[in-house]
Short mmCIF file of C-alpha atoms and ligand atoms in Angstrom, two decimals:
data_model
loop_
_atom_site.label_atom_id
_atom_site.label_comp_id
_atom_site.label_asym_id
_atom_site.label_seq_id
_atom_site.Cartn_x
_atom_site.Cartn_y
_atom_site.Cartn_z
CA VAL A 1 -90.84 8.70 -125.42
CA ASN A 2 -91.42 10.87 -128.41
CA PRO A 3 -95.02 10.28 -129.58
CA ALA A 4 -93.76 10.39 -133.14
CA ARG A 5 -91.97 7.15 -132.38
CA GLU A 6 -95.35 5.45 -132.32
CA ALA A 7 -96.22 6.82 -135.76
CA ALA A 8 -96.28 3.36 -137.29
CA LEU A 9 -98.50 0.74 -135.74
CA CYS A 10 -98.14 -2.65 -137.25
CA ALA A 11 -100.96 -5.19 -137.32
CA LEU A 12 -99.76 -8.71 -138.06
CA VAL A 13 -102.61 -10.77 -139.51
CA PRO A 14 -102.23 -14.55 -139.78
CA ILE A 15 -104.92 -15.93 -142.06
CA ASP A 16 -105.69 -19.56 -142.99
CA ASP A 17 -104.25 -20.94 -139.76
CA GLY A 18 -107.57 -22.65 -139.09
CA GLU A 19 -107.55 -21.63 -135.46
CA THR A 20 -107.60 -17.84 -135.05
CA HIS A 21 -111.13 -16.66 -134.43
CA ASP A 22 -110.77 -13.04 -135.62
CA PRO A 23 -107.47 -12.53 -137.48
CA TRP A 24 -108.42 -8.95 -138.42
CA ALA A 25 -108.81 -7.82 -134.80
CA PRO A 26 -105.31 -6.27 -134.59
CA VAL A 27 -106.04 -4.05 -137.61
CA ALA A 28 -109.21 -2.68 -136.02
CA PHE A 29 -107.46 -2.28 -132.67
CA ALA A 30 -104.50 -0.46 -134.23
CA ARG A 31 -106.82 1.83 -136.17
CA ALA A 32 -108.78 2.76 -133.03
CA HIS A 33 -105.44 3.49 -131.34
CA ALA A 34 -104.25 5.60 -134.30
CA ASP A 35 -107.51 7.56 -134.35
CA ARG A 36 -107.06 8.45 -130.69
CA HIS A 37 -103.33 9.06 -130.59
CA GLY A 38 -102.21 9.57 -134.17
CA GLY A 39 -100.13 7.36 -136.39
CA THR A 40 -100.66 5.15 -139.38
CA VAL A 41 -101.61 1.50 -139.45
CA VAL A 42 -99.58 -0.90 -141.53
CA ALA A 43 -101.09 -4.37 -141.88
CA ILE A 44 -99.00 -7.35 -142.88
CA VAL A 45 -101.27 -10.20 -143.92
CA VAL A 46 -99.68 -13.63 -144.14
CA GLY A 47 -101.43 -16.77 -145.34
CA ARG A 48 -101.06 -19.54 -147.87
CA HIS A 49 -102.02 -17.33 -150.80
CA PRO A 50 -103.63 -14.10 -149.57
CA ASP A 51 -105.73 -12.67 -152.40
CA ASP A 52 -107.18 -9.23 -153.20
CA ASP A 53 -110.10 -9.89 -150.87
CA ALA A 54 -107.63 -10.11 -147.98
CA GLY A 55 -106.27 -6.69 -148.94
CA ARG A 56 -109.78 -5.23 -149.09
CA GLU A 57 -110.65 -6.74 -145.71
CA ALA A 58 -107.55 -5.19 -144.11
CA LEU A 59 -108.50 -1.78 -145.52
CA ALA A 60 -112.09 -2.17 -144.40
CA CYS A 61 -110.84 -2.87 -140.85
CA GLY A 62 -108.90 0.39 -140.89
CA ALA A 63 -105.40 -0.26 -142.28
CA HIS A 64 -103.74 2.68 -144.04
CA SER A 65 -101.50 0.39 -146.01
CA VAL A 66 -101.41 -3.36 -146.51
CA TRP A 67 -98.76 -5.88 -147.39
CA LEU A 68 -99.80 -9.35 -148.52
CA ALA A 69 -97.32 -12.19 -148.21
CA SER A 70 -97.48 -15.93 -148.65
CA HIS A 71 -95.79 -18.18 -146.15
CA GLY A 72 -95.84 -20.95 -148.74
CA ASP A 73 -96.31 -23.56 -146.02
CA VAL A 74 -92.73 -23.31 -144.87
CA GLY A 75 -92.19 -25.90 -142.16
CA THR A 76 -95.76 -27.16 -142.44
CA ALA A 77 -95.23 -29.55 -139.55
CA VAL A 78 -95.92 -26.63 -137.21
CA ALA A 79 -98.15 -23.92 -138.73
CA THR A 80 -96.97 -21.18 -136.39
CA ASP A 81 -93.36 -21.79 -137.46
CA ALA A 82 -94.27 -20.93 -141.05
CA LEU A 83 -96.06 -17.78 -139.91
CA LEU A 84 -93.19 -16.81 -137.64
CA VAL A 85 -90.63 -17.05 -140.43
CA ALA A 86 -92.81 -15.03 -142.81
CA PHE A 87 -93.65 -12.27 -140.32
CA GLU A 88 -90.11 -12.02 -139.05
CA ARG A 89 -88.75 -11.59 -142.55
CA ALA A 90 -91.56 -9.32 -143.75
CA ILE A 91 -91.09 -6.88 -140.88
CA VAL A 92 -87.44 -6.26 -141.68
CA GLN A 93 -87.87 -5.82 -145.41
CA PRO A 94 -86.85 -2.29 -146.33
CA GLY A 95 -89.74 0.12 -146.67
CA VAL A 96 -92.40 -2.17 -145.17
CA VAL A 97 -92.74 -0.60 -141.73
CA ALA A 98 -91.00 2.75 -141.48
CA GLY A 99 -88.72 2.99 -138.48
CA LEU A 100 -89.51 -0.53 -137.37
CA PRO A 101 -88.94 -3.05 -135.97
CA GLY A 102 -86.74 -1.22 -133.48
CA ARG A 103 -89.40 1.02 -132.01
CA GLY A 104 -92.87 -0.13 -132.84
CA LEU A 105 -96.08 -1.46 -131.48
CA PHE A 106 -96.90 -4.79 -133.12
CA LEU A 107 -100.33 -6.30 -132.65
CA LEU A 108 -101.52 -9.83 -133.31
CA PRO A 109 -104.93 -11.43 -132.85
CA ALA A 110 -105.81 -12.86 -129.43
CA GLY A 111 -105.80 -16.65 -129.43
CA ALA A 112 -103.26 -19.43 -129.22
CA VAL A 113 -101.58 -18.70 -132.57
CA GLY A 114 -101.43 -14.90 -132.20
CA GLU A 115 -100.21 -15.10 -128.61
CA GLU A 116 -97.49 -17.61 -129.44
CA LEU A 117 -96.37 -15.48 -132.39
CA ALA A 118 -96.33 -12.31 -130.27
CA ALA A 119 -94.10 -13.97 -127.68
CA ARG A 120 -91.75 -15.52 -130.23
CA LEU A 121 -91.46 -12.34 -132.31
CA ALA A 122 -90.71 -10.36 -129.15
CA ALA A 123 -87.87 -12.81 -128.46
CA ARG A 124 -86.56 -12.51 -132.02
CA PHE A 125 -86.55 -8.70 -132.00
CA ASP A 126 -85.42 -8.31 -128.41
CA GLY A 127 -88.74 -6.68 -127.62
CA VAL A 128 -91.32 -6.86 -124.85
CA PRO A 129 -94.02 -9.56 -124.99
CA LEU A 130 -97.26 -8.12 -123.62
CA GLY A 131 -99.47 -11.20 -123.68
CA ARG A 132 -103.17 -10.67 -124.31
CA CYS A 133 -103.91 -6.97 -123.84
CA LEU A 134 -107.21 -5.34 -122.98
CA ARG A 135 -106.03 -1.74 -123.47
CA ILE A 136 -102.84 -0.10 -124.71
CA GLU A 137 -102.57 3.64 -124.13
CA PRO A 138 -99.67 6.08 -124.16
CA GLU A 139 -99.39 7.84 -120.82
CA ALA A 140 -96.79 10.25 -119.47
CA GLY A 141 -94.10 9.18 -121.87
CA ALA A 142 -94.67 5.47 -121.36
CA MET A 143 -97.02 2.92 -122.81
CA ARG A 144 -99.62 1.72 -120.34
CA ILE A 145 -100.95 -1.77 -120.92
CA GLU A 146 -103.88 -3.41 -119.18
CA ARG A 147 -104.08 -7.17 -119.24
CA LEU A 148 -105.50 -10.11 -117.33
CA ALA A 149 -103.12 -12.27 -115.35
CA TYR A 150 -103.19 -15.56 -113.43
CA GLY A 151 -105.86 -17.11 -115.59
CA GLY A 152 -108.04 -14.01 -115.49
CA ARG A 153 -108.11 -13.75 -111.70
CA ILE A 154 -106.55 -10.30 -111.64
CA ARG A 155 -106.26 -7.31 -113.96
CA ALA A 156 -102.68 -6.06 -114.20
CA THR A 157 -101.49 -2.70 -115.47
CA LEU A 158 -97.98 -2.46 -116.86
CA ALA A 159 -96.11 0.62 -117.96
CA THR A 160 -93.05 0.49 -120.17
CA THR A 161 -90.88 2.81 -122.19
CA ALA A 162 -89.16 -0.14 -123.88
CA ARG A 163 -89.73 -0.92 -127.55
CA PRO A 164 -90.64 -2.80 -129.63
CA LEU A 165 -93.82 -4.11 -128.04
CA PHE A 166 -95.68 -7.24 -129.16
CA GLY A 167 -99.21 -7.77 -127.89
CA ALA A 168 -102.25 -9.86 -128.75
CA VAL A 169 -105.61 -8.10 -128.91
CA ARG A 170 -109.29 -8.57 -129.54
CA ARG A 171 -111.32 -6.28 -131.79
CA PRO A 172 -112.28 -3.13 -129.84
CA PRO A 173 -115.95 -2.40 -129.18
CA PRO A 174 -117.58 -0.27 -131.91
CA MET A 175 -117.77 2.82 -129.65
CA ASP A 176 -113.97 2.85 -129.48
CA MET A 177 -113.64 2.86 -133.24
CA GLY A 178 -114.26 6.62 -133.55
CA GLY A 179 -116.19 6.27 -136.80
CA SER A 180 -113.03 6.25 -138.86
CA VAL A 181 -113.40 5.69 -142.56
CA ALA A 182 -110.89 3.32 -144.07
CA PRO A 183 -108.97 4.65 -147.04
CA GLU A 184 -109.98 3.54 -150.51
CA ALA A 185 -108.19 0.51 -151.91
CA GLY A 186 -105.62 1.47 -154.52
CA PRO A 187 -102.53 0.02 -156.11
CA SER A 188 -100.25 1.96 -153.79
CA VAL A 189 -102.13 0.93 -150.66
CA VAL A 190 -102.23 -2.84 -151.05
CA ARG A 191 -98.95 -4.34 -152.12
CA ARG A 192 -97.52 -7.81 -152.43
CA LEU A 193 -94.41 -8.76 -150.60
CA GLN A 194 -92.00 -11.54 -151.49
CA VAL A 195 -90.40 -12.89 -148.38
CA ASP A 196 -87.45 -15.21 -148.36
CA LEU A 197 -89.01 -18.44 -147.25
CA ALA A 198 -85.97 -20.62 -146.88
CA PRO A 199 -86.67 -22.46 -143.65
CA PRO A 200 -84.43 -21.59 -140.73
CA PRO A 201 -81.92 -24.29 -139.80
CA ALA A 202 -83.48 -26.93 -137.59
CA GLY A 203 -82.19 -27.11 -134.06
CA PHE A 204 -82.27 -30.17 -131.82
CA VAL A 205 -83.17 -29.15 -128.32
CA ARG A 206 -83.57 -32.23 -126.18
CA HIS A 207 -85.40 -35.52 -126.15
CA ALA A 208 -87.17 -36.25 -122.92
CA GLN A 209 -89.52 -39.06 -122.02
CA VAL A 210 -92.68 -37.95 -120.29
CA THR A 211 -93.04 -40.11 -117.22
CA GLN A 212 -96.36 -39.08 -115.86
CA ARG A 213 -97.43 -41.88 -113.63
CA SER A 214 -100.07 -40.08 -111.65
CA VAL A 215 -103.64 -39.50 -112.68
CA PRO A 216 -104.83 -35.91 -113.21
CA LEU A 217 -105.90 -33.78 -110.27
CA ALA A 218 -109.15 -32.81 -111.94
CA GLY A 219 -112.04 -34.84 -110.57
CA ALA A 220 -110.01 -36.43 -107.72
CA ARG A 221 -112.05 -37.10 -104.58
CA VAL A 222 -108.99 -36.98 -102.32
CA ILE A 223 -105.83 -34.97 -102.96
CA VAL A 224 -102.68 -35.55 -100.93
CA SER A 225 -100.51 -32.51 -101.43
CA GLY A 226 -96.84 -32.27 -100.55
CA GLY A 227 -94.94 -29.08 -99.80
CA ARG A 228 -91.33 -28.03 -99.54
CA GLY A 229 -91.27 -29.64 -96.11
CA MET A 230 -91.30 -33.09 -97.79
CA GLY A 231 -87.65 -32.54 -98.51
CA GLY A 232 -87.35 -34.60 -101.68
CA GLU A 233 -88.34 -37.65 -103.73
CA ALA A 234 -88.36 -40.01 -100.73
CA GLY A 235 -91.02 -37.93 -99.03
CA PHE A 236 -93.14 -37.94 -102.16
CA ALA A 237 -92.83 -41.72 -102.45
CA LEU A 238 -94.52 -41.94 -99.05
CA LEU A 239 -97.20 -39.47 -100.15
CA ARG A 240 -97.94 -41.72 -103.14
CA GLU A 241 -98.35 -44.70 -100.81
CA LEU A 242 -100.71 -42.68 -98.67
CA ALA A 243 -102.67 -41.52 -101.71
CA ASP A 244 -103.00 -45.16 -102.86
CA CYS A 245 -104.45 -46.11 -99.49
CA LEU A 246 -106.98 -43.28 -99.72
CA GLY A 247 -107.82 -43.68 -103.42
CA GLY A 248 -106.39 -40.22 -103.97
CA VAL A 249 -104.04 -38.30 -106.22
CA VAL A 250 -100.79 -36.57 -105.27
CA GLY A 251 -100.31 -32.85 -105.93
CA GLY A 252 -97.76 -30.32 -104.74
CA SER A 253 -96.88 -26.72 -104.05
CA LEU A 254 -94.85 -24.53 -106.40
CA PRO A 255 -91.49 -25.15 -104.67
CA THR A 256 -91.93 -28.90 -105.13
CA VAL A 257 -92.43 -28.34 -108.86
CA ASP A 258 -89.41 -26.05 -109.00
CA ALA A 259 -87.38 -28.73 -107.23
CA GLY A 260 -88.50 -31.34 -109.79
CA TRP A 261 -90.31 -33.53 -107.24
CA MET A 262 -93.70 -32.95 -108.89
CA PRO A 263 -94.69 -32.35 -112.52
CA VAL A 264 -96.03 -28.87 -113.23
CA THR A 265 -99.35 -30.47 -114.24
CA HIS A 266 -99.85 -31.27 -110.55
CA GLN A 267 -99.02 -27.88 -109.05
CA ILE A 268 -101.88 -26.55 -106.94
CA GLY A 269 -102.38 -22.82 -106.47
CA GLN A 270 -102.70 -19.41 -107.98
CA SER A 271 -100.36 -20.14 -110.86
CA GLY A 272 -101.19 -23.86 -110.93
CA LYS A 273 -104.36 -25.94 -110.83
CA TYR A 274 -107.60 -25.05 -109.10
CA VAL A 275 -108.84 -28.19 -107.36
CA THR A 276 -112.12 -29.13 -105.72
CA PRO A 277 -111.74 -32.55 -104.09
CA GLN A 278 -113.81 -33.59 -101.09
CA ILE A 279 -110.67 -33.81 -98.98
CA TYR A 280 -107.32 -32.04 -99.34
CA LEU A 281 -104.53 -33.36 -97.13
CA GLY A 282 -101.54 -31.01 -97.05
CA VAL A 283 -98.27 -32.41 -95.71
CA GLY A 284 -95.27 -30.12 -95.20
CA VAL A 285 -97.28 -27.31 -96.79
CA SER A 286 -97.23 -23.96 -94.96
CA GLY A 287 -100.54 -22.71 -96.37
CA THR A 288 -99.56 -19.55 -98.24
CA PRO A 289 -102.37 -17.59 -99.95
CA GLN A 290 -100.85 -18.44 -103.34
CA HIS A 291 -101.15 -22.17 -102.64
CA MET A 292 -104.55 -22.05 -100.93
CA ALA A 293 -105.95 -19.96 -103.83
CA GLY A 294 -105.96 -23.21 -105.80
CA ILE A 295 -108.30 -25.02 -103.39
CA GLY A 296 -112.07 -24.68 -103.70
CA PRO A 297 -114.04 -23.12 -100.81
CA ASP A 298 -116.02 -26.27 -99.99
CA VAL A 299 -113.01 -28.56 -99.67
CA ARG A 300 -112.33 -30.12 -96.25
CA ILE A 301 -108.73 -29.38 -95.40
CA VAL A 302 -106.53 -31.67 -93.31
CA ALA A 303 -102.95 -30.67 -92.52
CA ILE A 304 -99.80 -32.30 -91.18
CA ASN A 305 -97.03 -29.86 -90.30
CA LYS A 306 -94.31 -29.89 -87.68
CA ASP A 307 -94.79 -26.18 -86.99
CA ALA A 308 -97.83 -25.52 -84.81
CA GLN A 309 -97.83 -21.91 -86.00
CA ALA A 310 -98.07 -22.82 -89.70
CA ASP A 311 -100.79 -20.83 -91.47
CA ILE A 312 -102.44 -23.93 -92.85
CA PHE A 313 -103.70 -24.77 -89.36
CA ARG A 314 -105.83 -21.60 -89.44
CA ILE A 315 -107.98 -23.06 -92.19
CA ALA A 316 -107.62 -26.80 -91.65
CA GLU A 317 -110.57 -28.69 -90.15
CA ILE A 318 -108.19 -31.33 -88.82
CA GLY A 319 -104.57 -30.57 -88.03
CA LEU A 320 -101.75 -32.79 -86.82
CA VAL A 321 -98.63 -31.11 -85.47
CA ALA A 322 -96.00 -33.71 -86.34
CA ASP A 323 -92.97 -34.51 -88.42
CA TRP A 324 -94.21 -36.38 -91.50
CA ARG A 325 -91.33 -38.86 -91.08
CA VAL A 326 -93.12 -40.09 -87.99
CA ALA A 327 -96.73 -39.42 -88.94
CA LEU A 328 -96.88 -40.82 -92.47
CA PRO A 329 -95.50 -44.32 -91.86
CA ALA A 330 -97.85 -44.68 -88.88
CA LEU A 331 -100.84 -43.44 -90.90
CA ILE A 332 -100.07 -45.70 -93.85
CA ALA A 333 -99.62 -48.71 -91.58
CA ARG A 334 -102.96 -47.99 -89.89
CA LEU A 335 -104.79 -47.58 -93.20
CA ARG A 336 -103.26 -50.79 -94.57
CA SER A 337 -104.22 -52.78 -91.50
CA ARG A 338 -107.86 -51.94 -92.03
C1 FAD B 1 -96.95 -14.78 -108.14
C2 FAD B 1 -96.81 -16.01 -107.32
C3 FAD B 1 -97.51 -17.14 -107.65
C4 FAD B 1 -97.38 -18.29 -106.89
N1 FAD B 1 -98.12 -19.40 -107.21
C5 FAD B 1 -98.05 -20.47 -106.41
C6 FAD B 1 -98.85 -21.62 -106.68
O1 FAD B 1 -99.59 -21.69 -107.66
N2 FAD B 1 -98.75 -22.66 -105.82
C7 FAD B 1 -97.93 -22.65 -104.74
O2 FAD B 1 -97.90 -23.63 -104.00
N3 FAD B 1 -97.16 -21.58 -104.48
C8 FAD B 1 -97.19 -20.51 -105.29
N4 FAD B 1 -96.39 -19.44 -105.02
C9 FAD B 1 -95.33 -19.60 -103.98
C10 FAD B 1 -95.85 -19.31 -102.59
O3 FAD B 1 -95.68 -17.94 -102.29
C11 FAD B 1 -95.05 -20.11 -101.56
O4 FAD B 1 -93.67 -19.90 -101.75
C12 FAD B 1 -95.33 -21.59 -101.64
O5 FAD B 1 -96.70 -21.85 -101.67
C13 FAD B 1 -94.73 -22.27 -100.41
O6 FAD B 1 -94.80 -23.64 -100.60
P1 FAD B 1 -94.67 -24.66 -99.43
O7 FAD B 1 -95.83 -24.51 -98.49
O8 FAD B 1 -94.47 -25.99 -100.05
O9 FAD B 1 -93.27 -24.28 -98.74
P2 FAD B 1 -92.95 -23.48 -97.39
O10 FAD B 1 -93.71 -22.23 -97.29
O11 FAD B 1 -91.47 -23.44 -97.32
O12 FAD B 1 -93.49 -24.45 -96.26
C14 FAD B 1 -92.91 -25.66 -95.93
C15 FAD B 1 -93.62 -26.17 -94.69
O13 FAD B 1 -93.17 -27.48 -94.40
C16 FAD B 1 -93.12 -27.63 -92.99
N5 FAD B 1 -92.18 -28.71 -92.71
C17 FAD B 1 -90.84 -28.70 -92.87
N6 FAD B 1 -90.33 -29.91 -92.57
C18 FAD B 1 -91.36 -30.66 -92.13
C19 FAD B 1 -91.47 -31.99 -91.64
N7 FAD B 1 -90.40 -32.80 -91.53
N8 FAD B 1 -92.68 -32.46 -91.30
C20 FAD B 1 -93.79 -31.67 -91.40
N9 FAD B 1 -93.73 -30.40 -91.85
C21 FAD B 1 -92.55 -29.91 -92.22
C22 FAD B 1 -92.65 -26.28 -92.47
O14 FAD B 1 -93.03 -26.09 -91.13
C23 FAD B 1 -93.37 -25.33 -93.42
O15 FAD B 1 -94.61 -24.91 -92.88
C24 FAD B 1 -96.51 -18.31 -105.78
C25 FAD B 1 -95.78 -17.16 -105.47
C26 FAD B 1 -95.94 -16.03 -106.23
C27 FAD B 1 -95.15 -14.80 -105.86
#
């Protein structure tokens, strides 16, 4: 990658969305990056009616040039849709961001709005969504990105030569700012941009009824969790009966969510929910680290699995080697007879 390709860093600043904590963070982050590695920072500020103060703020945070644009409340039903339309159209206006969008680094503020916009803009421009980034540094011809993953449980480092990149960032600590002095405000530095705000055609995706019958996993005293070994809906119907007998809630492993037997809200594990019931009863669950990562350390684990070698038996306090087709009806009948 030719370093000159990074010459323009673009900070996308959504203001007035009522949610973003520090909309100016991407400007400061881009400026710190430019001070270390070269390049100029273009800020595109989009809000209802961004005024001169917004331009001054962008310069004070380190932008070399600023564009102010109004989204005019396009598609007000969803605020991020209005911002998306305005940013998307501002970026491609001739002369706004030299050489972009094809090969740039676009930064948005960390937070729900900025992260959604970063992902959706990446999709629109066939770019790479980076999620919430801690560091972004050029290294050996690639861009090296550090970010948290799996709900902050691990720190991942990615390297990519693809462009354009869209990441969400927080303001860097003052020591990373390099004492740069923002350029003076002037008529050529802060400009107003008219973007075509005709709303994009509406698309009908799908209407689906949410049929969530089960109570949330959070706070459950007993969780009955089904795995791939349950084989389908019929198995989960039995698990629900068992959970009713025990005053518990049914959860599942990732494959059961993928198969559509469980809603994703009830997936337990590394990429699902972290649960801390008193008792976890796993049926047809093998006990992979990714699943068990979602179960608190003080939980008493009970397992039913037809394979005596299943990993879950290594951590279960009580284990029953059995086919659930035999074990569950017997267990339910016993509990009901009490
Ligand atoms: C990045 C990443 C994140 C992941 N996150 C998660 C996560 O959040 N949660 C999660 O669960 N997984 C997650 N996984 C997937 C994980 O690696 C496993 O694939 C998954 O946990 C296996 O689920 P399972 O135990 O239901 O299925 P399997 O591993 O297929 O186990 C099925 C078990 O059922 C038993 N069985 C079969 N038939 C019967 C029967 N009739 N009676 C009794 N027992 C029977 C079998 O002996 C077997 O032990 C993740 C994977 C990756 C790579």
